[in-house]
Short mmCIF file of C-alpha atoms and ligand atoms in Angstrom, two decimals:
data_model
loop_
_atom_site.label_atom_id
_atom_site.label_comp_id
_atom_site.label_asym_id
_atom_site.label_seq_id
_atom_site.Cartn_x
_atom_site.Cartn_y
_atom_site.Cartn_z
CA ARG A 61 52.96 -0.80 1.22
CA ALA A 62 50.83 -3.83 0.49
CA LYS A 63 52.80 -6.89 -0.47
CA GLY A 64 52.69 -8.16 -4.02
CA CYS A 65 51.71 -4.91 -5.69
CA GLY A 66 53.64 -3.28 -8.52
CA ARG A 67 56.61 -1.04 -7.78
CA ASN A 68 54.76 2.25 -8.26
CA ASN A 69 51.48 0.92 -7.10
CA PHE A 70 51.13 2.12 -3.54
CA GLN A 71 48.24 0.76 -1.60
CA VAL A 72 47.06 2.01 1.73
CA PHE A 73 45.14 -0.17 4.12
CA SER A 74 41.72 1.36 4.56
CA PRO A 75 39.55 0.92 7.67
CA VAL A 76 37.34 -1.43 5.60
CA MET A 77 40.31 -3.68 4.75
CA ASP A 78 41.40 -3.57 8.34
CA ARG A 79 38.02 -4.78 9.51
CA GLN A 80 37.95 -7.53 6.87
CA LEU A 81 41.38 -8.73 7.94
CA LYS A 82 40.32 -8.84 11.57
CA GLU A 83 37.18 -10.77 10.60
CA ARG A 84 39.20 -13.31 8.65
CA LEU A 85 41.63 -13.72 11.50
CA ALA A 86 38.73 -14.24 13.92
CA ILE A 87 37.25 -16.93 11.64
CA GLU A 88 40.64 -18.62 11.26
CA THR A 89 41.17 -18.70 15.01
CA SER A 90 37.75 -20.08 15.84
CA LEU A 91 37.92 -22.59 12.98
CA ARG A 92 41.12 -23.96 14.54
CA THR A 93 39.21 -24.40 17.80
CA ALA A 94 36.29 -26.02 16.00
CA LEU A 95 38.60 -28.50 14.31
CA ALA A 96 40.31 -29.29 17.59
CA THR A 97 37.11 -29.91 19.57
CA GLN A 98 35.01 -31.21 16.63
CA THR A 99 31.81 -30.52 18.54
CA GLN A 100 30.76 -27.47 16.48
CA LEU A 101 31.19 -29.16 13.09
CA ASP A 102 28.74 -31.46 11.41
CA VAL A 103 27.91 -32.82 7.96
CA HIS A 104 24.47 -32.66 6.38
CA TYR A 105 23.25 -34.49 3.29
CA GLN A 106 21.18 -33.30 0.34
CA PRO A 107 19.75 -35.77 -2.19
CA LEU A 108 20.40 -35.79 -5.94
CA VAL A 109 17.29 -37.00 -7.69
CA ASP A 110 16.71 -38.96 -10.89
CA LEU A 111 13.85 -37.14 -12.58
CA GLU A 112 12.79 -40.27 -14.50
CA THR A 113 12.55 -42.70 -11.61
CA ARG A 114 12.09 -40.07 -8.86
CA ARG A 115 14.65 -41.93 -6.80
CA VAL A 116 17.57 -40.55 -4.85
CA VAL A 117 20.70 -41.46 -6.79
CA ALA A 118 23.28 -39.86 -4.49
CA LEU A 119 23.66 -37.61 -1.45
CA GLU A 120 25.86 -34.53 -1.35
CA ALA A 121 27.78 -34.03 1.90
CA LEU A 122 27.77 -30.38 3.02
CA VAL A 123 29.79 -29.23 6.02
CA ARG A 124 27.98 -27.28 8.74
CA TRP A 125 29.54 -25.12 11.42
CA LYS A 126 27.72 -23.88 14.46
CA HIS A 127 29.91 -21.22 16.02
CA PRO A 128 29.34 -20.90 19.81
CA SER A 129 28.58 -17.18 19.70
CA GLU A 130 28.02 -16.35 15.98
CA GLY A 131 25.61 -19.22 15.28
CA HIS A 132 25.69 -20.91 11.88
CA VAL A 133 28.50 -19.78 9.63
CA SER A 134 28.08 -20.43 5.89
CA PRO A 135 30.70 -22.62 4.18
CA LEU A 136 30.82 -19.87 1.54
CA ARG A 137 32.50 -17.77 4.21
CA PHE A 138 34.84 -20.19 5.89
CA ILE A 139 35.88 -22.55 3.07
CA PRO A 140 37.87 -19.82 1.28
CA ILE A 141 39.58 -18.89 4.56
CA ALA A 142 40.31 -22.56 5.26
CA GLU A 143 41.91 -22.73 1.83
CA GLU A 144 44.08 -19.70 2.32
CA THR A 145 45.29 -20.74 5.75
CA GLY A 146 45.90 -24.37 4.89
CA LEU A 147 43.22 -25.55 7.33
CA ILE A 148 41.35 -27.07 4.38
CA GLY A 149 43.33 -30.30 4.68
CA GLU A 150 42.19 -30.86 8.25
CA LEU A 151 38.64 -29.75 7.47
CA GLY A 152 38.44 -31.99 4.43
CA ASP A 153 39.67 -34.91 6.47
CA PHE A 154 37.02 -34.25 9.13
CA VAL A 155 34.32 -34.33 6.43
CA LEU A 156 35.67 -37.50 4.85
CA GLN A 157 35.90 -39.27 8.21
CA ARG A 158 32.41 -38.20 9.19
CA VAL A 159 30.94 -39.31 5.85
CA VAL A 160 32.52 -42.74 6.04
CA ALA A 161 31.36 -43.11 9.65
CA ASP A 162 27.80 -42.07 8.72
CA MET A 163 27.74 -44.53 5.83
CA ALA A 164 28.94 -47.32 8.10
CA ARG A 165 26.14 -46.42 10.58
CA TRP A 166 23.50 -46.34 7.83
CA ARG A 167 24.57 -49.76 6.66
CA LYS A 168 24.48 -51.10 10.21
CA ALA A 169 20.96 -49.68 10.57
CA GLY A 170 19.88 -51.92 7.71
CA HIS A 171 20.06 -49.70 4.68
CA ALA A 172 21.61 -52.32 2.47
CA ALA A 173 21.68 -50.39 -0.78
CA LEU A 174 23.56 -47.30 0.23
CA ALA A 175 23.34 -44.24 -1.96
CA PRO A 176 26.74 -42.95 -3.05
CA VAL A 177 27.88 -39.82 -1.21
CA ALA A 178 29.44 -36.87 -3.04
CA ILE A 179 32.08 -34.88 -1.17
CA ASN A 180 33.13 -31.35 -2.14
CA VAL A 181 36.84 -31.04 -2.66
CA SER A 182 38.57 -27.74 -3.18
CA ALA A 183 41.65 -26.96 -5.21
CA GLY A 184 44.11 -26.84 -2.33
CA GLN A 185 42.84 -30.11 -0.95
CA LEU A 186 43.35 -31.92 -4.20
CA ALA A 187 46.85 -30.55 -4.63
CA ARG A 188 48.12 -30.86 -1.06
CA CYS A 189 46.47 -33.92 0.41
CA ASP A 190 46.71 -37.56 -0.50
CA LEU A 191 43.00 -37.86 -1.02
CA ARG A 192 43.25 -41.17 -2.84
CA GLY A 193 45.26 -42.68 0.00
CA ARG A 194 42.92 -41.39 2.68
CA ILE A 195 39.80 -42.60 0.87
CA ALA A 196 41.36 -46.03 0.29
CA GLU A 197 42.37 -46.27 3.97
CA LEU A 198 39.08 -45.11 5.49
CA THR A 199 36.80 -47.09 3.21
CA GLN A 200 38.82 -50.24 3.77
CA ALA A 201 38.76 -49.80 7.56
CA ASN A 202 34.98 -49.48 7.41
CA ARG A 203 34.46 -52.21 4.81
CA LEU A 204 32.90 -49.82 2.32
CA SER A 205 33.53 -49.75 -1.39
CA PRO A 206 35.38 -46.62 -2.54
CA ALA A 207 32.95 -46.61 -5.46
CA LEU A 208 30.34 -45.40 -2.98
CA LEU A 209 32.18 -42.10 -2.85
CA GLN A 210 32.15 -39.31 -5.41
CA ILE A 211 33.95 -36.03 -5.40
CA GLU A 212 32.75 -32.65 -6.64
CA LEU A 213 35.39 -30.27 -7.92
CA THR A 214 34.98 -26.70 -8.94
CA GLU A 215 36.47 -26.13 -12.34
CA GLY A 216 39.46 -24.15 -11.16
CA ALA A 217 40.65 -27.12 -9.13
CA MET A 218 41.49 -29.15 -12.15
CA PHE A 219 43.69 -27.08 -14.30
CA ASP A 220 47.11 -28.02 -13.08
CA ARG A 221 48.95 -31.24 -13.65
CA VAL A 222 48.93 -32.25 -9.98
CA GLY A 223 45.14 -31.94 -9.94
CA ALA A 224 44.80 -33.98 -13.11
CA GLU A 225 46.96 -36.78 -11.70
CA ALA A 226 45.02 -36.78 -8.44
CA ILE A 227 41.77 -37.09 -10.41
CA GLU A 228 43.08 -40.02 -12.41
CA ALA A 229 44.24 -41.78 -9.22
CA LEU A 230 40.83 -41.32 -7.64
CA ARG A 231 39.06 -42.60 -10.73
CA ALA A 232 41.31 -45.67 -10.77
CA LEU A 233 40.09 -46.39 -7.22
CA GLY A 234 36.48 -46.27 -8.43
CA VAL A 235 35.64 -42.81 -7.08
CA ARG A 236 33.48 -40.89 -9.52
CA VAL A 237 34.23 -37.26 -10.29
CA ALA A 238 31.85 -34.40 -10.96
CA ILE A 239 32.54 -30.80 -12.00
CA ASP A 240 30.67 -28.52 -9.60
CA ASP A 241 29.20 -25.10 -10.38
CA PHE A 242 29.71 -25.75 -14.10
CA GLY A 243 29.63 -22.66 -16.25
CA THR A 244 31.17 -20.35 -13.65
CA GLY A 245 34.73 -19.67 -12.60
CA TYR A 246 37.62 -20.78 -14.75
CA SER A 247 35.28 -22.36 -17.20
CA SER A 248 36.91 -24.10 -20.08
CA LEU A 249 35.13 -26.61 -22.22
CA SER A 250 38.38 -28.29 -23.15
CA SER A 251 38.76 -29.35 -19.51
CA LEU A 252 35.84 -31.71 -20.09
CA LEU A 253 37.86 -33.50 -22.72
CA ARG A 254 41.26 -33.33 -21.07
CA TRP A 255 40.27 -34.70 -17.68
CA ARG A 256 37.71 -37.40 -17.81
CA VAL A 257 34.85 -36.68 -15.50
CA ASP A 258 31.63 -38.58 -14.90
CA SER A 259 29.22 -35.73 -14.47
CA LEU A 260 28.77 -31.99 -14.45
CA LYS A 261 26.56 -29.93 -12.21
CA ILE A 262 25.05 -26.87 -13.84
CA ASP A 263 25.47 -23.91 -11.51
CA ARG A 264 22.41 -22.61 -9.71
CA SER A 265 22.82 -19.18 -11.28
CA PHE A 266 21.75 -20.62 -14.66
CA ILE A 267 18.82 -22.50 -13.14
CA GLN A 268 17.43 -19.60 -11.14
CA ASP A 269 15.65 -17.83 -14.01
CA LEU A 270 15.73 -20.71 -16.45
CA ALA A 271 12.01 -20.54 -17.13
CA THR A 272 12.00 -16.80 -17.84
CA ASP A 273 15.43 -15.81 -19.20
CA ARG A 274 15.96 -16.77 -22.86
CA ASN A 275 19.73 -16.56 -22.63
CA HIS A 276 19.99 -18.83 -19.62
CA HIS A 277 17.55 -21.20 -21.25
CA ALA A 278 19.79 -21.37 -24.32
CA ILE A 279 22.92 -21.95 -22.21
CA VAL A 280 21.34 -24.73 -20.17
CA ALA A 281 19.98 -26.37 -23.34
CA ALA A 282 23.49 -26.31 -24.81
CA MET A 283 25.08 -27.72 -21.64
CA VAL A 284 22.58 -30.59 -21.50
CA ALA A 285 23.08 -31.42 -25.19
CA MET A 286 26.86 -31.23 -24.90
CA ALA A 287 26.93 -33.50 -21.87
CA GLN A 288 24.76 -36.02 -23.68
CA HIS A 289 27.11 -36.05 -26.67
CA LEU A 290 30.09 -36.57 -24.35
CA SER A 291 28.23 -39.26 -22.38
CA ILE A 292 28.56 -37.25 -19.18
CA LYS A 293 25.71 -37.10 -16.66
CA VAL A 294 24.25 -33.69 -16.08
CA ILE A 295 22.73 -32.48 -12.84
CA ALA A 296 20.84 -29.22 -12.37
CA GLU A 297 21.72 -27.47 -9.11
CA GLY A 298 19.41 -25.35 -6.99
CA VAL A 299 16.03 -26.35 -8.41
CA GLU A 300 13.40 -24.54 -6.36
CA SER A 301 10.27 -24.29 -8.51
CA TRP A 302 7.95 -26.43 -10.58
CA SER A 303 8.49 -24.24 -13.63
CA GLN A 304 12.24 -24.81 -13.42
CA LEU A 305 11.63 -28.54 -13.14
CA ALA A 306 9.26 -28.57 -16.11
CA THR A 307 11.77 -26.69 -18.24
CA LEU A 308 14.59 -29.03 -17.25
CA ARG A 309 12.53 -32.05 -18.20
CA GLN A 310 11.71 -30.47 -21.58
CA LEU A 311 15.41 -30.00 -22.14
CA GLY A 312 16.13 -33.63 -21.31
CA CYS A 313 18.06 -33.00 -18.08
CA ARG A 314 17.85 -36.21 -16.14
CA TYR A 315 19.16 -35.33 -12.67
CA ALA A 316 18.46 -32.47 -10.31
CA GLN A 317 19.07 -31.22 -6.79
CA GLY A 318 17.42 -28.41 -4.87
CA TYR A 319 15.03 -27.25 -2.22
CA LEU A 320 12.07 -28.39 -4.40
CA PHE A 321 13.03 -31.94 -3.53
CA ALA A 322 14.81 -31.63 -0.18
CA GLU A 323 17.20 -29.49 1.77
CA ALA A 324 20.32 -30.93 3.33
CA ALA A 325 19.52 -32.93 6.49
CA PRO A 326 21.59 -34.37 9.32
CA ALA A 327 22.61 -38.03 9.02
CA GLU A 328 19.93 -39.20 11.51
CA ARG A 329 17.23 -37.73 9.28
CA CYS A 330 18.39 -39.29 6.01
CA ARG A 331 16.28 -42.43 6.37
CA GLU A 332 13.88 -41.43 3.63
CA PHE A 333 16.74 -40.63 1.27
CA LEU A 334 18.27 -44.07 1.78
CA GLU A 335 15.36 -46.40 1.34
CA GLY A 336 15.48 -46.41 -2.44
CA SER A 337 11.83 -45.54 -2.77
CA PRO A 338 10.71 -42.41 -4.63
CA LEU A 339 10.78 -39.22 -2.60
CA ALA A 340 7.40 -38.90 -0.93
CA GLN A 341 7.07 -35.15 -1.05
CA ALA A 342 7.90 -34.79 -4.69
CA ASP A 343 5.09 -35.61 -7.07
CA PHE A 344 7.02 -34.74 -10.20
CA ASP A 345 4.23 -35.07 -12.72
CA ALA A 346 1.71 -32.70 -11.29
CA GLU A 347 2.16 -29.28 -9.86
CA PRO A 348 0.56 -29.39 -6.43
CA LEU A 349 -2.88 -27.77 -6.33
CA LYS A 350 -2.60 -24.27 -5.13
CA ALA A 351 -4.84 -23.41 -2.20
CA VAL A 352 -7.69 -21.15 -3.30
P1 LIG B 218 28.00 -26.46 -3.72
O1 LIG B 218 28.88 -27.64 -3.65
O2 LIG B 218 27.64 -25.96 -5.05
O3 LIG B 218 26.72 -26.90 -2.89
C1 LIG B 218 25.41 -26.45 -3.15
C2 LIG B 218 24.99 -25.36 -2.23
O4 LIG B 218 23.71 -24.86 -2.58
C3 LIG B 218 24.84 -25.77 -0.75
O5 LIG B 218 25.11 -24.62 0.03
C4 LIG B 218 23.36 -26.11 -0.69
O6 LIG B 218 22.83 -26.07 0.63
C5 LIG B 218 22.78 -25.03 -1.54
N1 LIG B 218 21.49 -25.39 -2.17
C6 LIG B 218 21.03 -26.61 -2.49
N2 LIG B 218 19.83 -26.54 -3.10
C7 LIG B 218 19.51 -25.23 -3.15
C8 LIG B 218 18.36 -24.49 -3.63
O7 LIG B 218 17.42 -25.05 -4.16
N3 LIG B 218 18.41 -23.14 -3.52
C9 LIG B 218 19.47 -22.50 -2.95
N4 LIG B 218 19.42 -21.16 -2.87
N5 LIG B 218 20.55 -23.14 -2.47
C10 LIG B 218 20.58 -24.49 -2.59
P2 LIG B 218 26.11 -24.66 1.28
O8 LIG B 218 25.90 -25.93 2.04
O9 LIG B 218 25.99 -23.36 1.99
O10 LIG B 218 27.55 -24.78 0.62
C11 LIG B 218 28.08 -23.76 -0.16
C12 LIG B 218 29.34 -24.17 -0.84
O11 LIG B 218 30.38 -24.43 0.11
C13 LIG B 218 29.21 -25.48 -1.62
O12 LIG B 218 28.62 -25.24 -2.88
C14 LIG B 218 30.63 -25.94 -1.69
O13 LIG B 218 31.32 -25.29 -2.74
C15 LIG B 218 31.19 -25.46 -0.36
N6 LIG B 218 31.22 -26.57 0.59
C16 LIG B 218 30.24 -27.05 1.38
N7 LIG B 218 30.66 -28.12 2.12
C17 LIG B 218 31.96 -28.31 1.80
C18 LIG B 218 32.97 -29.24 2.21
O14 LIG B 218 32.77 -30.16 3.01
N8 LIG B 218 34.23 -29.09 1.63
C19 LIG B 218 34.49 -28.11 0.69
N9 LIG B 218 35.73 -28.05 0.19
N10 LIG B 218 33.57 -27.24 0.28
C20 LIG B 218 32.30 -27.33 0.82
MG1 LIG B 219 28.93 -29.41 -4.51
MG1 LIG B 220 27.54 -26.31 -6.86
MG1 LIG B 221 28.37 -23.66 -5.35
#
């Protein structure tokens, strides 16, 4: 009988569940190896863009895993497993160390005005690890200001007291806090008031058909207005088309991120993102002429 089910609620393991369990175990095992060797893991950076100035205002750090036989494995697959198995602490620390090292390298290469870097932090990480202590330690060792780091939390991460205290400790250090994937998950508007956050990122699912779906248009309009009233920055995630961009600008959304501007790139290819000049490939005012 499966553990944790009700007394009269018998559950039989099906072949599908068996296969899923084996798959998870395989990922767990190879993730342990990846963390031990560190050669398969990397961090890429995707810019967040100010739609008024066209400048990059921050970079989001996204972990990448190149499995020796499976090829690239999506974080959507291995982050949840890392959470369940407790490997998230080690993985999160790898990302944090890599980000700080990359920032130190960028500064050494002459990029004086570093863009802040946003790191994704999951619920277990916030609860179990001394993130504040680690950030303080690593930034100090590399002579970087902790204010150059931001963290992105999914809404579920914040609802317990431990999470709330961790957020306050990070904010006291100067680390800015964003709510990721806003509008999905354990969404609660009161969380915006209870825990002070600096920005919210509207989930890609609302942006996808923003220009064509009236309901999503209404929801995004409401989120932008609400954020403005609360003096919270609002960032649209997953912007891929000019019509989405035009709609966002109409609604007064100031910041955006997505393939329309740039995909995540390895640290060595972030030069353009760091120079403080407007993104070259994004002419925000005019839709590019379509080839005829
Ligand atoms: P997220 O934090 O919401 O990150 C945005 C995801 O959307 C990234 O996927 C990014 O590559 C993708 N994306 C960006 N622009 C577009 C676009 O225009 N269109 C589409 N279709 N996708 C876009 P990625 O890198 O696969 O990461 C997926 C999720 O995994 C992240 O969602 C985040 O929740 C988690 N994650 C990634 N790196 C880390 C990490 O270092 N630590 C933790 N705890 N979670 C991470
Ligand atoms: Mg994120
Ligand atoms: Mg997101
Ligand atoms: Mg997401």
